[in-house]
Short mmCIF file of C-alpha atoms in Angstrom, two decimals:
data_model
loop_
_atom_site.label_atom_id
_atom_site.label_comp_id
_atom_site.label_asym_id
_atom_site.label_seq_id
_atom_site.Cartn_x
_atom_site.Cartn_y
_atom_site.Cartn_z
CA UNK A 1129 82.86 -29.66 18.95
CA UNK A 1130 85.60 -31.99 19.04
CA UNK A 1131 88.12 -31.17 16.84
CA UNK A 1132 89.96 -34.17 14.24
CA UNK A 1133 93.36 -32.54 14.74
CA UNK A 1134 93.12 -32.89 18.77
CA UNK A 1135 92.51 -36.88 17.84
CA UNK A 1136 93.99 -37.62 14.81
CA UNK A 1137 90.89 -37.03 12.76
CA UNK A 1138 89.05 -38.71 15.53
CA UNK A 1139 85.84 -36.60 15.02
CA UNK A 1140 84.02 -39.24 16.60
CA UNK A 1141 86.42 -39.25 19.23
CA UNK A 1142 84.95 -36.68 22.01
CA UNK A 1143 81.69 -38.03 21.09
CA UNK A 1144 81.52 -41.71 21.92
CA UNK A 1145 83.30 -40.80 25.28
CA UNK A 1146 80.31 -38.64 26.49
CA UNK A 1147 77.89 -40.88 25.28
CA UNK A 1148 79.24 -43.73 27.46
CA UNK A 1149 79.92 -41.98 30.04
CA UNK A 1150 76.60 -40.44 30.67
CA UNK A 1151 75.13 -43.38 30.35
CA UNK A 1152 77.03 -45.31 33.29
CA UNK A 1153 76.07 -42.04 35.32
CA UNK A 1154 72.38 -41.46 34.22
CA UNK A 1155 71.25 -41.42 37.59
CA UNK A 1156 73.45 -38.28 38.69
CA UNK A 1157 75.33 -40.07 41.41
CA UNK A 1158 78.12 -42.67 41.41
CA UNK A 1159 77.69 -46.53 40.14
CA UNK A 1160 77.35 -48.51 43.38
CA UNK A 1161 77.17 -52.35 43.52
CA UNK A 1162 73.49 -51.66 44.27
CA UNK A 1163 73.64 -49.90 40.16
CA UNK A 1164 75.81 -52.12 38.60
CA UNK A 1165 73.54 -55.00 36.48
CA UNK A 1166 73.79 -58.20 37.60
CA UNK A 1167 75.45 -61.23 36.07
CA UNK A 1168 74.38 -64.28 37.46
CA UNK A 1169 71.17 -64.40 35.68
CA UNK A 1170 69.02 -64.06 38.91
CA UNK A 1171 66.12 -61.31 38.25
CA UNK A 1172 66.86 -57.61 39.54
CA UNK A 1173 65.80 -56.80 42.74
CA UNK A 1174 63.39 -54.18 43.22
CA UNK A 1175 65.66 -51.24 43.92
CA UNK A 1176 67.08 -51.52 40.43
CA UNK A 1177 63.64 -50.19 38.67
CA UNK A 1178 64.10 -47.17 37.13
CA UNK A 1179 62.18 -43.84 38.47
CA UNK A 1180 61.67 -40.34 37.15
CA UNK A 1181 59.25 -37.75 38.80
CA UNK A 1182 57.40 -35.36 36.64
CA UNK A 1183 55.64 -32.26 37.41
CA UNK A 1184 52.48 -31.06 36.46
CA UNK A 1185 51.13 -27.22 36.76
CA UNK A 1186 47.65 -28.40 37.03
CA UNK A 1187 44.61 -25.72 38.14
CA UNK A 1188 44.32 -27.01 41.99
CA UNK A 1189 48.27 -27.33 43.13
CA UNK A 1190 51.38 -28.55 41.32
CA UNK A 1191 51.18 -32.47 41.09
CA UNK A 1192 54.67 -34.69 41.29
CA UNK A 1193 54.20 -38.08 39.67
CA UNK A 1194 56.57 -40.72 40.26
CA UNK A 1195 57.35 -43.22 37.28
CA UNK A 1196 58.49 -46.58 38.08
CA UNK A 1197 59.57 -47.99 35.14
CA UNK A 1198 60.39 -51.87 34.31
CA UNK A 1199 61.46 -52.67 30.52
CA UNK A 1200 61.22 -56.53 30.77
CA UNK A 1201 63.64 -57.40 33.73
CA UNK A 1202 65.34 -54.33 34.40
CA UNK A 1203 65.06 -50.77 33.95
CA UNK A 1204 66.08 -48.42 30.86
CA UNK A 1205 69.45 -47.05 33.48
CA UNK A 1206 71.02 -50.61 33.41
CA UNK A 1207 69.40 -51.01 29.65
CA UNK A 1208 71.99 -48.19 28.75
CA UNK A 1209 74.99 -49.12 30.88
CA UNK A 1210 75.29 -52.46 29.58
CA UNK A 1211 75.27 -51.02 25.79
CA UNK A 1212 77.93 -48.60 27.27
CA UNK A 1213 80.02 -51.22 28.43
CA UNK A 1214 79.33 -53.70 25.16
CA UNK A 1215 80.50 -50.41 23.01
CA UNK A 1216 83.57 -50.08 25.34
CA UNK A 1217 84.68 -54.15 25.16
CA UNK A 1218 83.78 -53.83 21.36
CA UNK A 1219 86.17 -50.77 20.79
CA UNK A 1220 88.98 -52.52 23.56
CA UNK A 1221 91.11 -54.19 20.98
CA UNK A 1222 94.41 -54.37 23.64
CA UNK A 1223 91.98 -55.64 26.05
CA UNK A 1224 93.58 -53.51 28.83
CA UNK A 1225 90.76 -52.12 30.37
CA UNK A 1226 91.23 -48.31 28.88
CA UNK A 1227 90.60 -46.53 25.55
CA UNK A 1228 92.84 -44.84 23.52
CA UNK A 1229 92.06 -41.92 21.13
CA UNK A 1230 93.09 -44.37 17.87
CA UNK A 1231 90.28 -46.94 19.53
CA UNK A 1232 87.73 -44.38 20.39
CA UNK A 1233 88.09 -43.74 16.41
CA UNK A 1234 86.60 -47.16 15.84
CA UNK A 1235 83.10 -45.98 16.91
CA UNK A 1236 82.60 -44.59 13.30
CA UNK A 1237 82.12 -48.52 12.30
CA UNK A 1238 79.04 -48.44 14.78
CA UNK A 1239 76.36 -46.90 13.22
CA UNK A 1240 73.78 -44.43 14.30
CA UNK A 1241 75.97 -43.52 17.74
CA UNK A 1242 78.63 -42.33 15.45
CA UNK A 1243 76.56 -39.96 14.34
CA UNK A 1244 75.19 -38.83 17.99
CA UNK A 1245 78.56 -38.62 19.11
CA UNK A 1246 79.59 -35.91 16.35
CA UNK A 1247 76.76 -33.38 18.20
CA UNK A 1248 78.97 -33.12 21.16
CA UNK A 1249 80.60 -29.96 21.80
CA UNK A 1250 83.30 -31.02 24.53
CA UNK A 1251 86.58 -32.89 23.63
CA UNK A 1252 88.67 -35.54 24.67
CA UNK A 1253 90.14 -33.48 27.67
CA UNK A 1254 86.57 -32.94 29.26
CA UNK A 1255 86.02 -36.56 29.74
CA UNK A 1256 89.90 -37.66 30.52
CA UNK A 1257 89.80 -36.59 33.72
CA UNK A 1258 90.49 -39.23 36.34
CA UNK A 1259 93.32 -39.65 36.37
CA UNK A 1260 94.61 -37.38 33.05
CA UNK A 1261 96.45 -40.37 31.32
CA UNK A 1262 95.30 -39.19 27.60
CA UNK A 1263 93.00 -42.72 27.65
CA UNK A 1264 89.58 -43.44 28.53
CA UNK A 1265 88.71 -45.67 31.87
CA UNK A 1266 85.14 -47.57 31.78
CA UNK A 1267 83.29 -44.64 33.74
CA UNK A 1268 85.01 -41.65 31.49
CA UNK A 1269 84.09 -43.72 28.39
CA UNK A 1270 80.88 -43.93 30.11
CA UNK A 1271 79.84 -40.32 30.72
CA UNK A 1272 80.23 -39.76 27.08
CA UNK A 1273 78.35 -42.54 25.99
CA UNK A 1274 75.46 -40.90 28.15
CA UNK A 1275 75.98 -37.39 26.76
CA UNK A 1276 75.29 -38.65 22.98
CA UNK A 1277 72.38 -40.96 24.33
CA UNK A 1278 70.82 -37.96 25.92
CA UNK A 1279 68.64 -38.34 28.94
CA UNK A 1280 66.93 -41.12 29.48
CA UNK A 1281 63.58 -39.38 30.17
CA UNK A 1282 61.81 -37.10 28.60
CA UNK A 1283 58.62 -34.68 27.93
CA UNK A 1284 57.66 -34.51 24.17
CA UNK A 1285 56.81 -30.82 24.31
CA UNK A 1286 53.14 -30.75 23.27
CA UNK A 1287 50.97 -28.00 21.01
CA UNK A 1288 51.79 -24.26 22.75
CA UNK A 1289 47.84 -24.46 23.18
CA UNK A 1290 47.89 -25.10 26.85
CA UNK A 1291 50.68 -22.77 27.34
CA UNK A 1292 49.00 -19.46 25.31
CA UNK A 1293 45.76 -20.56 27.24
CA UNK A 1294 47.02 -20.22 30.83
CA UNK A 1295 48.80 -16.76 29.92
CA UNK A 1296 45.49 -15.26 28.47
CA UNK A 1297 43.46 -17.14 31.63
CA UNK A 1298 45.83 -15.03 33.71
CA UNK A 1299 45.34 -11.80 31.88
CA UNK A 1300 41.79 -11.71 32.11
CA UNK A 1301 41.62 -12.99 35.84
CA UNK A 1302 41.45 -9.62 37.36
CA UNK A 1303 41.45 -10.56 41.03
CA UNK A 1304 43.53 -13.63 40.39
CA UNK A 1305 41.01 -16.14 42.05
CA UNK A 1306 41.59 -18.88 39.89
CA UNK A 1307 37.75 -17.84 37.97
CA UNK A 1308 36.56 -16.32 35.38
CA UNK A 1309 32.97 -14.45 35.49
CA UNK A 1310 31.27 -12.20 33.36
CA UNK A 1311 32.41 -8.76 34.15
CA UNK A 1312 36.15 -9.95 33.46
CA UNK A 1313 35.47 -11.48 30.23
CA UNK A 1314 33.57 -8.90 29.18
CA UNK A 1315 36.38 -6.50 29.94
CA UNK A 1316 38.90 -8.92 28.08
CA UNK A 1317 39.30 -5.71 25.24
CA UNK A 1318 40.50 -3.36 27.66
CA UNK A 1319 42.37 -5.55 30.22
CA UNK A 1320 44.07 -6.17 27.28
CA UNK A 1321 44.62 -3.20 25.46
CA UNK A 1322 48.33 -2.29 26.23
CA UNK A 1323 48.91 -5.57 24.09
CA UNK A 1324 47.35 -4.59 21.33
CA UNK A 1325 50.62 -3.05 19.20
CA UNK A 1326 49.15 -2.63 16.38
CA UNK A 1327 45.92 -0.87 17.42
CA UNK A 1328 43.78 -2.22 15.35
CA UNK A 1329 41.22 -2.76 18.67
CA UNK A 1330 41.62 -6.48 18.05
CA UNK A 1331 44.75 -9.06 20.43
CA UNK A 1332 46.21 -11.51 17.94
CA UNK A 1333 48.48 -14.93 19.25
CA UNK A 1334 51.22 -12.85 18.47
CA UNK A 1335 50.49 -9.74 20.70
CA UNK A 1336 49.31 -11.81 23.45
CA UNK A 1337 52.68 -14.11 23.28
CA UNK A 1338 55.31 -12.15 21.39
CA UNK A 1339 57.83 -14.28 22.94
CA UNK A 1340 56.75 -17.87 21.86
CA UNK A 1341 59.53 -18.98 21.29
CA UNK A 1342 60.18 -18.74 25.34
CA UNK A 1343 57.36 -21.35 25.48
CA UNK A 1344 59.30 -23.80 23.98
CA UNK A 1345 61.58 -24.23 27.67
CA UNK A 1346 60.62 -27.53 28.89
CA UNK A 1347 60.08 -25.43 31.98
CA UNK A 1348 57.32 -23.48 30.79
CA UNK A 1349 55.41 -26.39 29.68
CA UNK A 1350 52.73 -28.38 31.67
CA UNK A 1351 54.29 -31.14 32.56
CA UNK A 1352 57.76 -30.96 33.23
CA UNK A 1353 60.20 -33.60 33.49
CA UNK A 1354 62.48 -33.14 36.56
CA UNK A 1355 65.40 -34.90 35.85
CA UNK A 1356 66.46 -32.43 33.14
CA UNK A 1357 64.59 -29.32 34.19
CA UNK A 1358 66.02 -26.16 35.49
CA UNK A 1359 65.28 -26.02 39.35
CA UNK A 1360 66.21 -22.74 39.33
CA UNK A 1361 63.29 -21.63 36.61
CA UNK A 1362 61.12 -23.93 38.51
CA UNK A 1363 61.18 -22.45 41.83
CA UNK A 1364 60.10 -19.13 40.01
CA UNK A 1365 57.80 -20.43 37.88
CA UNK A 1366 55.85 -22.51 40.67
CA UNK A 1367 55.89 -18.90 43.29
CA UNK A 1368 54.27 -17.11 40.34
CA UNK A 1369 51.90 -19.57 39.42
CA UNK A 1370 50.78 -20.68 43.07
CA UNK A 1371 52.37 -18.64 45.70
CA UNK A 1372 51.68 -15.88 47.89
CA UNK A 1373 54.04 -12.49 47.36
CA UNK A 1374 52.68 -9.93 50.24
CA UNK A 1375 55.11 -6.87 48.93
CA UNK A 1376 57.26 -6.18 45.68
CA UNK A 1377 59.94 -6.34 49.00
CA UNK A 1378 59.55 -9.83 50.15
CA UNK A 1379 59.98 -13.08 48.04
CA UNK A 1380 57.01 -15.53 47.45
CA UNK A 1381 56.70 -18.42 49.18
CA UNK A 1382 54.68 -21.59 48.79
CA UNK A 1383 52.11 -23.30 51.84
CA UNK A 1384 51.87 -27.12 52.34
CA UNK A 1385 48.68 -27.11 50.90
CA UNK A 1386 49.42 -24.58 48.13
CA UNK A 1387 51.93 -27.17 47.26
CA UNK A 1388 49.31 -30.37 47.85
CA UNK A 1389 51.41 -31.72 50.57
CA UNK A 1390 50.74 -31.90 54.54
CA UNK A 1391 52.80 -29.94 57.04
CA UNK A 1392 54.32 -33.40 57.76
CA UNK A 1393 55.06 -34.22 54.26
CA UNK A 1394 57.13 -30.59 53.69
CA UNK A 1395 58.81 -30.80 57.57
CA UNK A 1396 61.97 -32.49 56.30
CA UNK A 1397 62.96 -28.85 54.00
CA UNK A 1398 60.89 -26.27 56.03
CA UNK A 1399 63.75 -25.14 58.01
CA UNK A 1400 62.30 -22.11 59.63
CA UNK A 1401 59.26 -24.03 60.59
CA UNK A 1402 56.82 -21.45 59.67
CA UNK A 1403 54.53 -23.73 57.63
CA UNK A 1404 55.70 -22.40 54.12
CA UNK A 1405 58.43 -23.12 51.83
CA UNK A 1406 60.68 -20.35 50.83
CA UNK A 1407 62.73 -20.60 47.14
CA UNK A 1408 65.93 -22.04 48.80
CA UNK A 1409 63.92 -24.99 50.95
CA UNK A 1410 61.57 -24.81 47.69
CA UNK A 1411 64.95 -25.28 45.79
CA UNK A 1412 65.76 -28.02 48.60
CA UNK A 1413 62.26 -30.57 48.06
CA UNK A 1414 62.60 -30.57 44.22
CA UNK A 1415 65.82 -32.12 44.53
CA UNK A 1416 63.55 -34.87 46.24
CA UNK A 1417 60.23 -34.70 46.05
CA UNK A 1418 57.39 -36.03 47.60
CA UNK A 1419 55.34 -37.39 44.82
CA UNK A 1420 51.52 -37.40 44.79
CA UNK A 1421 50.95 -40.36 42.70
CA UNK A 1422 53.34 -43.63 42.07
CA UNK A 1423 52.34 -44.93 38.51
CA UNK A 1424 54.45 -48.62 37.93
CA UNK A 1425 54.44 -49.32 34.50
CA UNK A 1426 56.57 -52.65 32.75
CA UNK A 1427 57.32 -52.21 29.26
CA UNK A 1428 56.62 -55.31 28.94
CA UNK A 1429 55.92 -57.31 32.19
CA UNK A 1430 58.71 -60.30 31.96
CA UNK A 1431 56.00 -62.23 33.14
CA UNK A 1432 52.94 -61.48 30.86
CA UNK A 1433 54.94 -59.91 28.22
CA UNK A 1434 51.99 -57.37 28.44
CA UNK A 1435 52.51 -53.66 28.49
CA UNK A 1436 50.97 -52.49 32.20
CA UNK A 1437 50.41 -49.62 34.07
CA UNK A 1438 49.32 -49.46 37.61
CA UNK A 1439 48.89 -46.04 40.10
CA UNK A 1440 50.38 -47.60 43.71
CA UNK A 1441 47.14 -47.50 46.37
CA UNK A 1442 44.97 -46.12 43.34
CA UNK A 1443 41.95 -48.77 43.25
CA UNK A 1444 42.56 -52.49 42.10
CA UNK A 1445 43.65 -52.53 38.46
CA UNK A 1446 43.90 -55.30 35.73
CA UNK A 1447 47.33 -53.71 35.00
CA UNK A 1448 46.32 -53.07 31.81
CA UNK A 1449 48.06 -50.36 29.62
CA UNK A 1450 45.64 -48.13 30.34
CA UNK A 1451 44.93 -45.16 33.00
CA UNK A 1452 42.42 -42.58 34.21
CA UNK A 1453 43.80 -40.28 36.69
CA UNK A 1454 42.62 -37.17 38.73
CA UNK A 1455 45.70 -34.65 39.00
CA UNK A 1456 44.92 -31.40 40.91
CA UNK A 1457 41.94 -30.44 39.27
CA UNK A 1458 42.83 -32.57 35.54
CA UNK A 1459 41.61 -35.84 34.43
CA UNK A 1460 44.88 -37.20 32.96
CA UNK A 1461 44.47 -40.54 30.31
CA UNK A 1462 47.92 -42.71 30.70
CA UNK A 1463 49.01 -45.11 28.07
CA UNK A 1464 52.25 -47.33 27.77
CA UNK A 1465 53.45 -48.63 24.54
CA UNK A 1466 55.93 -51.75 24.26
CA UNK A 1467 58.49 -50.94 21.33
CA UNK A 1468 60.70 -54.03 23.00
CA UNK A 1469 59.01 -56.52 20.18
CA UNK A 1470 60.63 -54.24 17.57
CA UNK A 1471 64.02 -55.80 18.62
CA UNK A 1472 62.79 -59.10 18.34
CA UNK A 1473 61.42 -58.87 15.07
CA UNK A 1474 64.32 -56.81 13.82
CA UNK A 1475 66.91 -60.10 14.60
CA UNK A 1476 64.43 -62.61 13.51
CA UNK A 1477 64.43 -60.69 10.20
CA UNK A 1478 67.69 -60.29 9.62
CA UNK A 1479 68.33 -64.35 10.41
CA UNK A 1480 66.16 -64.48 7.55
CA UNK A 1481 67.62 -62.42 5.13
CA UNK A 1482 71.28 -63.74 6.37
CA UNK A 1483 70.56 -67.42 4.95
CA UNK A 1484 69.29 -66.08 1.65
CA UNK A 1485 71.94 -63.47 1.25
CA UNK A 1486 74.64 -66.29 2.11
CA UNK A 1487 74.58 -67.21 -1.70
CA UNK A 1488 77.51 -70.41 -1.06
CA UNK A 1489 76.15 -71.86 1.77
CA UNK A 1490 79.27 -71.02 3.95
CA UNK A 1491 78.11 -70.15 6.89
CA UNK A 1492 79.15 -66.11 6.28
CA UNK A 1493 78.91 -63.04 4.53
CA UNK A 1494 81.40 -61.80 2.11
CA UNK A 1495 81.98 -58.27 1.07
CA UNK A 1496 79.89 -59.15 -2.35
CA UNK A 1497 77.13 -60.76 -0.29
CA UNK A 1498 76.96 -57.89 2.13
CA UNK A 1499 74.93 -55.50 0.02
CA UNK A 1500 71.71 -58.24 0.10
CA UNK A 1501 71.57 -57.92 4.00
CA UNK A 1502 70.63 -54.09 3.15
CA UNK A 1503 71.49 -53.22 6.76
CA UNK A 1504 70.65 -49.25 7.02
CA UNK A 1505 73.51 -47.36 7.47
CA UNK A 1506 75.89 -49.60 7.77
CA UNK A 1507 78.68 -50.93 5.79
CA UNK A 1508 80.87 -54.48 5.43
CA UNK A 1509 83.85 -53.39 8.05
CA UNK A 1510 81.22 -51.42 10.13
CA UNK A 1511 79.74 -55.42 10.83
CA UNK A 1512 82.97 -56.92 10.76
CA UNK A 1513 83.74 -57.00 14.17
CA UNK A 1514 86.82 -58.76 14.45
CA UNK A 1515 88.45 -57.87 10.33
CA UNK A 1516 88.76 -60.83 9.05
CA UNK A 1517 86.78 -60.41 5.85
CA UNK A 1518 83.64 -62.66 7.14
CA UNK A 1519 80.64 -61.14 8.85
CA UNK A 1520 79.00 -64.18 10.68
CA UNK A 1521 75.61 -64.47 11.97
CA UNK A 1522 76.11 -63.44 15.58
CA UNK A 1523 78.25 -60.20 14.17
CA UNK A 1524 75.13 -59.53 12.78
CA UNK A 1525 72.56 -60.21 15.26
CA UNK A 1526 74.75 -57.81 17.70
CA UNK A 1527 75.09 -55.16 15.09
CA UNK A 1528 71.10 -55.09 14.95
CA UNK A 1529 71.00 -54.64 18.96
CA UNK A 1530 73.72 -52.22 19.65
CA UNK A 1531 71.52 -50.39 16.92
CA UNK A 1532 68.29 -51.15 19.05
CA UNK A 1533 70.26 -49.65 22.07
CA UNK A 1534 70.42 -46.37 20.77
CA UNK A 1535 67.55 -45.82 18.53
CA UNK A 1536 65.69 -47.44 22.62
CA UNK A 1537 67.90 -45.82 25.24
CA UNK A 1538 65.23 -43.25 26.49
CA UNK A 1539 62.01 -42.62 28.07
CA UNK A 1540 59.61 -40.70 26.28
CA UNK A 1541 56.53 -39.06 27.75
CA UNK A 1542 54.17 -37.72 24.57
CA UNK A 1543 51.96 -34.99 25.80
CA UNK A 1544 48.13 -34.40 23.83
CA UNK A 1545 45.13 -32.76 24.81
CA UNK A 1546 41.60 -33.11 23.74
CA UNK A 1547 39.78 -29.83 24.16
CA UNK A 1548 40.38 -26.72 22.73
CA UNK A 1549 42.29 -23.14 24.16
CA UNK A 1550 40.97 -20.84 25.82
CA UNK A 1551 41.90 -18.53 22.80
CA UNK A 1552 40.51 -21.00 20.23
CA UNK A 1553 37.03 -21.06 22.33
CA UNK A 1554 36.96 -17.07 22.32
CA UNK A 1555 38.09 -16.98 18.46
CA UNK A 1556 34.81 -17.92 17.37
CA UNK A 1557 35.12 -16.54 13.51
CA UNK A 1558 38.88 -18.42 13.99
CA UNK A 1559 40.67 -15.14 12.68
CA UNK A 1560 43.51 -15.77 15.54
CA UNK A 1561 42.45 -12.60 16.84
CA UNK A 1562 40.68 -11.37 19.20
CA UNK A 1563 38.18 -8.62 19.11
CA UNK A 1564 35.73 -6.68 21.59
CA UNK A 1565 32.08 -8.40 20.58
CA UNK A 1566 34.08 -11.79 20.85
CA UNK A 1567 35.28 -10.42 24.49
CA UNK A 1568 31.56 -9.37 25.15
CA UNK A 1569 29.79 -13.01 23.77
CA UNK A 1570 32.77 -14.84 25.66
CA UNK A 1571 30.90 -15.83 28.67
CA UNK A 1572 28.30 -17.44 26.90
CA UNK A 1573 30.66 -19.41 24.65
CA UNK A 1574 31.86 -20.91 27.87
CA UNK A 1575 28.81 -21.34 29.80
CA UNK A 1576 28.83 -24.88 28.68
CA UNK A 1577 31.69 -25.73 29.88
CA UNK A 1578 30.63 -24.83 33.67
CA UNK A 1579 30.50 -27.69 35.39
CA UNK A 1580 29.05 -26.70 38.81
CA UNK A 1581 26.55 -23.93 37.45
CA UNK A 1582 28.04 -20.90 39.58
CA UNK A 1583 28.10 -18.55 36.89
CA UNK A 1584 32.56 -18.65 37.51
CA UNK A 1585 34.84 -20.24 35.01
CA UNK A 1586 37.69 -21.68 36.83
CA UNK A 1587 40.68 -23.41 35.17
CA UNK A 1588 39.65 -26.92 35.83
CA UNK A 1589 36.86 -26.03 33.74
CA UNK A 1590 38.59 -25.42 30.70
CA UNK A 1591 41.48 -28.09 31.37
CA UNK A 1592 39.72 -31.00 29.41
CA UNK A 1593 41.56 -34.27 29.07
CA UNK A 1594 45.35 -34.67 29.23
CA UNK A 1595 46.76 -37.79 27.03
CA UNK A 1596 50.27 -39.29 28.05
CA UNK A 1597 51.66 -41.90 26.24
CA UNK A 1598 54.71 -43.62 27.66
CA UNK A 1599 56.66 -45.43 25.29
CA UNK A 1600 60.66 -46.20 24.64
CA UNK A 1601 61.85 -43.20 22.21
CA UNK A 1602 62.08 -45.22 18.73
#
């Protein structure tokens, strides 16, 4: 945590740095020309949209899906460096090009970032760091402007559901085929057993899982979002789930079409040429993948000023905001949401409420006026930009959008399903437990759900229907 004495009570300090400074270096490599926004009014070119690859631990082979994403004319990457550089003119009172610690202090007249920037836990020296000149250049100011934004994409972690039923699909798969049939449901009480603490001849959601809160890691969930996941945890993770380990002495490696890629496709990492993917060349493609499916979505298109979605050389679409999509094995609904009108109705409104709360007719607020605006969390000077005792219309209008920026500087991915656990489906008296006559009646609680009539329950059969909703975090 930054600390006021190492500022001059500039708590806020540490924190505004990282949040603008993350957010000119979202994309984990240095601004080129080709990153910086561009000025003269022309629309982006098509290299400047946005993408962020998620992965999916779906019941055929891991799926990566590649997000394009276009919020009006640009993407949410330049959406966030232009706020970082606003915030940095805004603060730049010497207009020299560089913050000092007693500007960076200003930042607690902006509002909700303020705030963000307080969560921080590194200080001014972590961010002064090129050159060491105890000020803050445009990228430094930058990479703390991106820490308090936080990442621009994200996975709302869904219900542990999915999670608690792949662990107890595993458990009872006793040749690990992918299937369930009779015999191993019907021997769910004793393959079982060694969970069963309290001996009471029944497995409860906490035996089978006494380490929930382990499920929690975005890298144990279903979909994962790459751009802040641990590659490390992900290597494992995808060995265990789909790999091939021949003895406790050799380390588990991962086939081409174990991975739902062609021997061309994984060629580029597969150093030895052997036709499988070790954890270092593993390690190697997640850094870039090859994704299976290309899903452009504009949030709104500039042109329509319609939400759309559309999977690249999927079958013709409308581009409407809505998707059905086969992932390894899942059918996966997409949505898109357009939170950009919020904005717009946000400074109409407070136009509005500026002319009635401008009692004289003079064209600006005074301090006694200011409390009629009844701008959340924010005060008189916080508005007043440039202290001189008036807050004008534009002060305002700008106020509201810096606002905007933060409360819509990220991606978010929600994450719902619509059919029920594995464990629910057993749990038929819905004790949360589970005991041997619900083990011995299993198979013909999930009968129905066999699709192809061969007696086997495999995991596609119990996936159901994934819901993602793609939206700008409000």
């Amino acid at each position: 945590m930054f600390r006021p004495t190492d500022c001059h009570r500039l708590g806020i300090t540490l924190t505004v740095s990282a949040v603008i400074l993350s957010a000119c270096l979202g994309t984990n490599r240095s601004v080129t020309a080709e990153d910086k926004p561009t000025n003269d009014g022309t629309r982006p070119v098509r290299s400047t949209i946005d993408h962020f690859d998620l992965i999916c631990f779906a019941p055929d082979h891991p799926v990566v899906v590649r997000f394009r994403v276009r919020i009006g004319n640009s993407g949410i990457r330049s959406f966030r460096r232009r706020y970082a550089m606003q915030l940095f003119r805004t603060l730049d009172r010497k207009r020299d090009n560089f913050l000092t610690r007693a500007e960076v202090t200003r930042v607690e007249r902006l509002g909700e970032i303020a705030s963000r920037f307080r969560t921080l836990p590194r200080t001014w020296k972590d961010f002064d760091t090129t050159p060491t000149d105890d000020r803050l250049s445009p990228i430094e100011f930058a990479h703390v402007v991106e820490g308090a934004l936080g990442a621009a994409f994200a996975v709302n972690v869904p219900s542990q559901s999915a999670t608690l039923s792949a662990k107890l699909f595993m458990q009872l798969d006793a040749n690990s085929d992918g299937k369930l049939v009779s015999g191993e449901i019907h021997n769910g009480t004793r393959r079982l057993s060694r969970l069963d603490i309290d001996d009471d001849e029944t497995v409860s959601i906490d035996e089978l899982d006494p380490l929930r809160y382990e499920a929690t890691r975005a890298e144990s969930q279903p979909f994962v979002a790459l751009l802040t996941a641990n590659h490390r945890v992900l290597c494992d993770r995808l060995i265990a789930v789909y790999g091939q380990v021949q003895t406790p002495d050799t380390s588990g490696t991962l086939t081409g079409k174990q991975l739902g890629l062609t021997s061309r496709q994984i060629r580029s990492v597969d150093h030895d040429d052997n036709g499988r993917l070790d954890r270092a060349e593993l390690l190697r493609y997640l850094q870039h993948p090859t994704p299976h499916e290309t899903i452009d979505a504009s949030l709104p298109d500039p042109r329509t000023r319609r939400t759309r979605l559309t999977a690249v050389g999927g079958p013709t679409s409308r581009g409407l905001a809505r998707l059905s999509r086969p992932w390894g094995g899942w059918t996966v609904q997409l949505k898109a949401k357009n939170t950009r009108s919020d904005r717009l109705l946000s400074t109409k409104f407070f136009r509005l409420k500026f002319r009635v709360a401008d009692e004289n007719k003079n064209k600006y607020i005074e301090p006694n006026e200011f409390p009629q605006l009844a701008v959340a969390g924010a005060s008189f000077s916080m508005v007043d930009s440039n202290d001189d005792g008036q807050v004008v219309l534009e002060e305002i209008i700008e106020f509201i959008k810096d606002q905007t920026a933060v409360q819509q500087s990220r991606l978010l991915l929600g994450i719902s399903h619509s059919r029920r656990s594995l464990f629910e489906l057993l749990d038929t008296n819905g004790d949360r437990r589970l005991a041997p006559r619900e083990f011995r009646e299993g198979h013909a609680q999930l009968e129905k759900l066999d699709m192809d009539h061969d007696g086997q329950i495999s995991r596609t059969d119990l996936s159901g229907n994934h819901i993602l909703t793609l939206e700008v975090a409000r």
